[in-house]
Tab-separated table of C-alpha atoms in Angstrom:
chain	number	residue	atom	x	y	z
A	1	UNK	CA	-0.003	-0.003	0.020
A	2	UNK	CA	1.382	3.374	-0.977
A	3	UNK	CA	-0.334	6.684	-0.676
A	4	UNK	CA	0.355	10.315	-1.154
A	5	UNK	CA	3.094	12.311	0.572
A	6	UNK	CA	1.788	15.866	1.093
A	7	UNK	CA	4.305	18.581	0.389
A	8	UNK	CA	5.552	20.488	3.389
A	9	UNK	CA	4.267	24.025	3.763
A	10	UNK	CA	7.846	25.325	3.427
A	11	UNK	CA	9.371	22.871	0.946
A	12	UNK	CA	12.677	24.625	0.328
A	13	UNK	CA	15.747	25.407	2.457
A	14	UNK	CA	16.868	28.996	3.034
A	15	UNK	CA	19.404	28.393	0.210
A	16	UNK	CA	16.456	27.594	-2.158
A	17	UNK	CA	17.032	23.856	-2.636
A	18	UNK	CA	14.242	21.292	-1.905
A	19	UNK	CA	14.389	19.992	1.674
A	20	UNK	CA	15.472	16.341	1.692
A	21	UNK	CA	14.473	13.548	4.027
A	22	UNK	CA	16.441	10.475	5.052
A	23	UNK	CA	14.564	7.436	6.222
A	24	UNK	CA	15.543	4.642	8.593
A	25	UNK	CA	13.253	1.453	8.720
A	26	UNK	CA	13.817	-1.269	11.322
A	27	UNK	CA	12.320	-4.738	10.789
A	28	UNK	CA	12.846	-8.524	11.247
A	29	UNK	CA	11.916	-11.529	9.170
A	30	UNK	CA	14.567	-10.987	6.442
A	31	UNK	CA	18.383	-11.052	6.632
A	32	UNK	CA	20.551	-8.210	5.505
A	33	UNK	CA	21.438	-10.200	2.322
A	34	UNK	CA	17.819	-10.880	1.468
A	35	UNK	CA	16.877	-7.237	1.853
A	36	UNK	CA	19.787	-6.161	-0.199
A	37	UNK	CA	18.924	-8.576	-3.007
A	38	UNK	CA	15.317	-7.308	-3.059
A	39	UNK	CA	16.687	-3.652	-3.210
A	40	UNK	CA	18.985	-4.476	-6.137
A	41	UNK	CA	16.148	-6.298	-7.981
A	42	UNK	CA	13.638	-3.481	-7.665
A	43	UNK	CA	15.804	-0.319	-7.467
A	44	UNK	CA	18.867	-1.351	-9.441
A	45	UNK	CA	22.505	-0.949	-8.416
A	46	UNK	CA	25.006	-3.309	-6.958
A	47	UNK	CA	25.530	-4.921	-3.524
A	48	UNK	CA	28.803	-4.347	-1.610
A	49	UNK	CA	29.881	-5.490	1.833
A	50	UNK	CA	30.888	-2.334	3.677
A	51	UNK	CA	31.334	-3.518	7.228
A	52	UNK	CA	30.503	-6.270	9.733
A	53	UNK	CA	26.839	-7.284	9.044
A	54	UNK	CA	26.461	-4.229	6.822
A	55	UNK	CA	25.726	-4.154	3.083
A	56	UNK	CA	25.387	-1.160	0.820
A	57	UNK	CA	23.337	-1.123	-2.363
A	58	UNK	CA	24.921	1.541	-4.548
A	59	UNK	CA	23.753	3.388	-7.603
A	60	UNK	CA	20.067	2.564	-7.023
A	61	UNK	CA	17.239	4.811	-8.166
A	62	UNK	CA	17.357	6.208	-4.566
A	63	UNK	CA	21.151	6.549	-4.334
A	64	UNK	CA	23.012	4.397	-1.848
A	65	UNK	CA	20.881	2.324	0.610
A	66	UNK	CA	22.743	0.847	3.551
A	67	UNK	CA	21.309	-2.365	5.098
A	68	UNK	CA	22.690	-3.261	8.482
A	69	UNK	CA	22.088	-5.496	11.467
A	70	UNK	CA	21.233	-2.733	13.944
A	71	UNK	CA	23.331	-3.569	17.012
A	72	UNK	CA	26.658	-2.477	18.439
A	73	UNK	CA	27.550	-6.183	18.719
A	74	UNK	CA	27.839	-6.455	14.962
A	75	UNK	CA	31.183	-4.725	15.237
A	76	UNK	CA	32.396	-7.816	17.111
A	77	UNK	CA	30.841	-10.275	14.812
A	78	UNK	CA	34.215	-11.665	13.711
A	79	UNK	CA	34.229	-13.298	17.168
A	80	UNK	CA	32.711	-16.799	16.662
A	81	UNK	CA	30.599	-16.755	19.916
A	82	UNK	CA	29.251	-13.295	19.247
A	83	UNK	CA	28.499	-14.105	15.627
A	84	UNK	CA	26.532	-17.226	16.689
A	85	UNK	CA	24.682	-15.206	19.264
A	86	UNK	CA	23.682	-12.654	16.671
A	87	UNK	CA	22.340	-15.399	14.411
A	88	UNK	CA	20.325	-16.916	17.276
A	89	UNK	CA	18.853	-13.497	18.259
A	90	UNK	CA	18.164	-12.452	14.599
A	91	UNK	CA	14.346	-12.333	15.246
A	92	UNK	CA	14.878	-9.767	18.079
A	93	UNK	CA	17.627	-7.617	16.632
A	94	UNK	CA	16.356	-5.439	13.793
A	95	UNK	CA	17.711	-5.223	10.302
A	96	UNK	CA	17.777	-1.548	9.456
A	97	UNK	CA	17.547	0.111	6.083
A	98	UNK	CA	19.101	3.570	5.945
A	99	UNK	CA	18.707	5.852	2.925
A	100	UNK	CA	20.737	8.868	1.977
A	101	UNK	CA	18.800	12.228	2.062
A	102	UNK	CA	16.066	11.837	-0.589
A	103	UNK	CA	14.071	14.356	-2.577
A	104	UNK	CA	10.502	14.198	-1.295
A	105	UNK	CA	9.481	13.133	-4.755
A	106	UNK	CA	11.466	9.846	-4.164
A	107	UNK	CA	9.406	8.883	-1.051
A	108	UNK	CA	6.712	6.992	-3.052
A	109	UNK	CA	9.450	4.874	-4.580
A	110	UNK	CA	10.786	3.994	-1.180
A	111	UNK	CA	7.249	3.299	0.045
A	112	UNK	CA	6.744	0.861	-2.835
A	113	UNK	CA	9.956	-0.899	-1.915
A	114	UNK	CA	8.737	-1.047	1.738
A	115	UNK	CA	5.749	-2.989	0.498
A	116	UNK	CA	8.042	-5.353	-1.476
A	117	UNK	CA	9.754	-6.116	1.851
A	118	UNK	CA	6.416	-6.819	3.492
A	119	UNK	CA	5.440	-9.227	0.769
A	120	UNK	CA	8.783	-11.033	1.175
A	121	UNK	CA	8.227	-11.553	4.819
A	122	UNK	CA	9.460	-8.506	6.698
A	123	UNK	CA	7.756	-8.036	10.095
A	124	UNK	CA	7.447	-4.958	12.346
A	125	UNK	CA	7.015	-4.080	15.984
A	126	UNK	CA	3.626	-5.693	16.454
A	127	UNK	CA	4.878	-9.176	15.545
A	128	UNK	CA	6.207	-9.960	18.918
A	129	UNK	CA	6.438	-8.676	22.539
A	130	UNK	CA	10.144	-7.745	22.241
A	131	UNK	CA	10.106	-6.190	18.738
A	132	UNK	CA	10.303	-2.499	19.443
A	133	UNK	CA	11.036	-1.550	15.873
A	134	UNK	CA	10.537	1.971	14.552
A	135	UNK	CA	10.769	4.292	11.554
A	136	UNK	CA	12.904	7.409	11.723
A	137	UNK	CA	12.450	10.395	9.478
A	138	UNK	CA	15.349	12.866	9.172
A	139	UNK	CA	13.732	15.930	7.697
A	140	UNK	CA	16.050	18.673	6.576
A	141	UNK	CA	15.463	22.025	8.244
A	142	UNK	CA	14.920	25.257	6.379
A	143	UNK	CA	17.992	26.513	8.288
A	144	UNK	CA	19.029	25.781	11.901
A	145	UNK	CA	18.455	29.350	13.054
A	146	UNK	CA	15.414	30.125	10.864
A	147	UNK	CA	12.192	31.280	12.512
A	148	UNK	CA	10.508	28.406	10.804
A	149	UNK	CA	12.726	25.838	12.625
A	150	UNK	CA	12.020	27.404	16.121
A	151	UNK	CA	8.277	27.557	15.280
A	152	UNK	CA	8.314	23.896	14.275
A	153	UNK	CA	9.913	22.876	17.524
A	154	UNK	CA	7.361	24.867	19.508
A	155	UNK	CA	4.577	23.203	17.428
A	156	UNK	CA	5.974	19.778	18.208
A	157	UNK	CA	6.028	20.655	21.869
A	158	UNK	CA	2.369	21.635	21.698
A	159	UNK	CA	1.391	18.647	19.630
A	160	UNK	CA	3.464	15.694	20.990
A	161	UNK	CA	0.740	14.311	23.276
A	162	UNK	CA	-1.782	14.763	20.453
A	163	UNK	CA	0.452	12.871	18.021
A	164	UNK	CA	0.933	10.035	20.560
A	165	UNK	CA	-2.804	9.795	21.168
A	166	UNK	CA	-3.912	9.982	17.521
A	167	UNK	CA	-1.854	7.023	16.480
A	168	UNK	CA	-0.627	5.310	19.659
A	169	UNK	CA	2.754	3.601	19.380
A	170	UNK	CA	3.054	-0.106	20.269
A	171	UNK	CA	3.314	-0.925	23.989
A	172	UNK	CA	6.727	-2.425	23.414
A	173	UNK	CA	8.139	0.877	22.304
A	174	UNK	CA	6.317	2.800	25.022
A	175	UNK	CA	8.061	0.780	27.778
A	176	UNK	CA	11.473	0.962	26.033
A	177	UNK	CA	13.566	4.125	26.618
A	178	UNK	CA	14.054	5.078	22.979
A	179	UNK	CA	11.092	7.315	22.204
A	180	UNK	CA	10.319	9.043	25.508
A	181	UNK	CA	8.306	12.202	25.501
A	182	UNK	CA	10.097	15.471	25.961
A	183	UNK	CA	10.227	16.186	29.745
A	184	UNK	CA	7.366	18.267	30.885
A	185	UNK	CA	9.820	20.834	32.399
A	186	UNK	CA	11.488	21.307	28.968
A	187	UNK	CA	8.178	21.637	27.057
A	188	UNK	CA	7.017	24.194	29.697
A	189	UNK	CA	10.167	26.215	29.466
A	190	UNK	CA	10.252	26.079	25.685
A	191	UNK	CA	6.739	27.273	25.326
A	192	UNK	CA	7.073	29.964	27.922
A	193	UNK	CA	9.605	31.581	25.509
A	194	UNK	CA	6.804	31.972	22.902
A	195	UNK	CA	7.673	33.514	19.553
A	196	UNK	CA	10.731	35.061	21.247
A	197	UNK	CA	12.448	31.664	21.437
A	198	UNK	CA	16.047	31.981	20.143
A	199	UNK	CA	18.291	29.179	18.976
A	200	UNK	CA	20.769	29.884	21.815
A	201	UNK	CA	17.942	29.550	24.336
A	202	UNK	CA	16.654	26.377	22.753
A	203	UNK	CA	20.126	24.814	23.033
A	204	UNK	CA	20.580	25.771	26.625
A	205	UNK	CA	17.155	24.408	27.535
A	206	UNK	CA	17.839	21.155	25.723
A	207	UNK	CA	21.165	20.765	27.452
A	208	UNK	CA	19.471	21.239	30.804
A	209	UNK	CA	16.534	18.879	30.286
A	210	UNK	CA	17.175	16.469	27.361
A	211	UNK	CA	20.741	15.366	27.216
A	212	UNK	CA	19.850	12.176	25.496
A	213	UNK	CA	19.078	10.740	21.945
A	214	UNK	CA	16.079	8.793	23.251
A	215	UNK	CA	13.202	11.154	22.587
A	216	UNK	CA	10.460	11.011	19.963
A	217	UNK	CA	12.057	14.071	18.436
A	218	UNK	CA	15.840	14.023	18.925
A	219	UNK	CA	17.446	17.439	18.415
A	220	UNK	CA	21.060	16.482	19.160
A	221	UNK	CA	22.149	16.009	15.457
A	222	UNK	CA	20.701	19.392	14.662
A	223	UNK	CA	22.383	21.105	17.652
A	224	UNK	CA	25.707	19.404	16.725
A	225	UNK	CA	25.430	20.627	13.147
A	226	UNK	CA	24.607	24.207	14.128
A	227	UNK	CA	27.683	24.723	16.280
A	228	UNK	CA	30.169	21.879	16.941
A	229	UNK	CA	32.186	23.675	19.555
A	230	UNK	CA	29.160	24.868	21.540
A	231	UNK	CA	27.667	21.404	21.241
A	232	UNK	CA	30.863	19.763	22.659
A	233	UNK	CA	30.767	22.160	25.518
A	234	UNK	CA	27.109	21.610	26.385
A	235	UNK	CA	26.936	17.892	25.592
A	236	UNK	CA	30.198	16.404	26.520
A	237	UNK	CA	28.687	12.856	26.795
A	238	UNK	CA	27.457	12.941	23.201
A	239	UNK	CA	30.759	12.730	21.373
A	240	UNK	CA	29.443	10.064	18.979
A	241	UNK	CA	26.496	12.184	17.790
A	242	UNK	CA	26.980	13.202	14.176
A	243	UNK	CA	25.773	16.580	13.178
A	244	UNK	CA	23.167	16.916	10.394
A	245	UNK	CA	20.772	19.830	9.517
A	246	UNK	CA	17.652	17.798	10.194
A	247	UNK	CA	14.948	16.969	12.666
A	248	UNK	CA	15.417	13.411	13.867
A	249	UNK	CA	11.744	12.227	14.188
A	250	UNK	CA	11.845	8.814	15.915
A	251	UNK	CA	8.265	8.362	17.155
A	252	UNK	CA	6.649	6.139	14.431
A	253	UNK	CA	6.365	2.393	14.846
A	254	UNK	CA	7.438	0.160	11.994
A	255	UNK	CA	4.272	-1.727	10.990
A	256	UNK	CA	5.789	-3.100	7.831
A	257	UNK	CA	3.804	-6.317	7.961
A	258	UNK	CA	0.475	-4.481	8.016
A	259	UNK	CA	-0.829	-4.177	4.435
A	260	UNK	CA	-2.849	-1.084	5.507
A	261	UNK	CA	0.165	0.800	6.789
A	262	UNK	CA	2.514	3.027	4.776
A	263	UNK	CA	5.330	5.424	5.263
A	264	UNK	CA	3.031	8.151	3.998
A	265	UNK	CA	0.929	7.819	7.165
A	266	UNK	CA	3.918	8.647	9.319
A	267	UNK	CA	4.948	11.392	6.989
A	268	UNK	CA	1.528	12.981	7.514
A	269	UNK	CA	2.192	13.069	11.211
A	270	UNK	CA	5.193	15.241	10.676
A	271	UNK	CA	3.371	17.219	7.977
A	272	UNK	CA	0.787	18.080	10.587
A	273	UNK	CA	3.545	19.584	12.926
A	274	UNK	CA	4.888	21.786	10.191
A	275	UNK	CA	1.404	22.837	9.003
A	276	UNK	CA	0.554	23.965	12.519
A	277	UNK	CA	3.890	25.771	12.787
A	278	UNK	CA	3.035	27.714	9.575
A	279	UNK	CA	-0.313	28.943	10.921
A	280	UNK	CA	0.164	31.651	13.572
A	281	UNK	CA	-3.452	31.692	14.560
A	282	UNK	CA	-3.497	28.002	15.311
A	283	UNK	CA	-0.209	28.350	17.175
A	284	UNK	CA	-1.710	31.160	19.202
A	285	UNK	CA	-4.828	29.183	20.064
A	286	UNK	CA	-2.827	26.163	21.150
A	287	UNK	CA	-0.391	28.258	23.156
A	288	UNK	CA	-3.207	30.011	24.975
A	289	UNK	CA	-4.929	26.804	25.745
A	290	UNK	CA	-1.617	25.238	27.021
A	291	UNK	CA	-0.883	28.211	29.204
A	292	UNK	CA	-4.176	27.830	31.057
A	293	UNK	CA	-4.195	23.990	31.417
A	294	UNK	CA	-4.120	22.424	34.873
A	295	UNK	CA	-0.856	20.499	35.019
A	296	UNK	CA	-1.988	18.746	38.127
A	297	UNK	CA	-5.153	17.241	36.615
A	298	UNK	CA	-5.454	13.552	36.609
A	299	UNK	CA	-5.115	12.234	33.024
A	300	UNK	CA	-3.664	15.551	31.984
A	301	UNK	CA	-1.957	14.153	28.836
A	302	UNK	CA	-5.175	12.692	27.543
A	303	UNK	CA	-7.027	15.873	28.329
A	304	UNK	CA	-4.543	17.962	26.493
A	305	UNK	CA	-4.579	15.613	23.501
A	306	UNK	CA	-8.392	16.040	23.314
A	307	UNK	CA	-7.993	19.790	23.556
A	308	UNK	CA	-5.643	19.687	20.562
A	309	UNK	CA	-8.216	17.673	18.592
A	310	UNK	CA	-10.798	20.439	19.087
A	311	UNK	CA	-8.408	23.260	18.160
A	312	UNK	CA	-7.010	21.371	15.171
A	313	UNK	CA	-10.300	20.229	13.631
A	314	UNK	CA	-9.682	22.052	10.282
A	315	UNK	CA	-6.076	20.907	10.165
A	316	UNK	CA	-7.055	17.304	10.894
A	317	UNK	CA	-9.661	17.455	8.166
A	318	UNK	CA	-6.895	18.341	5.687
A	319	UNK	CA	-4.755	15.337	6.742
A	320	UNK	CA	-7.609	12.954	5.749
A	321	UNK	CA	-7.705	14.172	2.213
């Protein structure tokens, strides 16, 4: 199943080029070699071994696609015991497909390949109790310091509970530490800045409250890209984080074995965030409602998600088209 990928309200970078998106898909049910062979057959190119348990399919219609067993242990897989253990745990350790930054117009081609993987036996996070597999979207920003970027982050802060409630992630991923909500203290502080939020203030607040990769929206790659020296000073325990000018949206489940699921559905979740960010009147209504909410109320997250539904009725109607 493929469906449409709605264009973002601000489709170009500050330099005037189309904003690209990299995609990461985690799944089980197929080996790295099987997935690579399927990619070569459908998208062209050639398969090369580029690391331990890592294959690259080069010169495809989508550029280079890396296919890797997604675990730090793969780097030790020349050890016989570790190698045997990885094979035994293959159903629990995801194979991950990682694309290079793609033009948005290439996303339907990737989504069609995702369906090929499904038909070949790929399974996602709902296939077992321990399969907390996800899809990550790395959406290029207009520019790190652009007002649009800061508005988008404020929109996500306002909408995160709504996004989680509108398409709940699998219980396995909820109990794992990889896609935690932004801490309430960070969200409150971020939104208290309002439209006066600056990139320097964002960076300081994130260092104080969110010094981790394990959030539904991970900002560390963006912060590392914006200023390497400042990042190293504020995040000394994140030396392995590679900078890139992108939002790292980690929330979506991988439901690759569901014939009614597509990457376009997860793209629409992010599209909703940027659409709200581009509508000052909607941002103002959400911000006003948030500022008057009772943080002590029982079931506060659910209550706020329902409030968002009411305010976003017109925006939500657009996402169904």
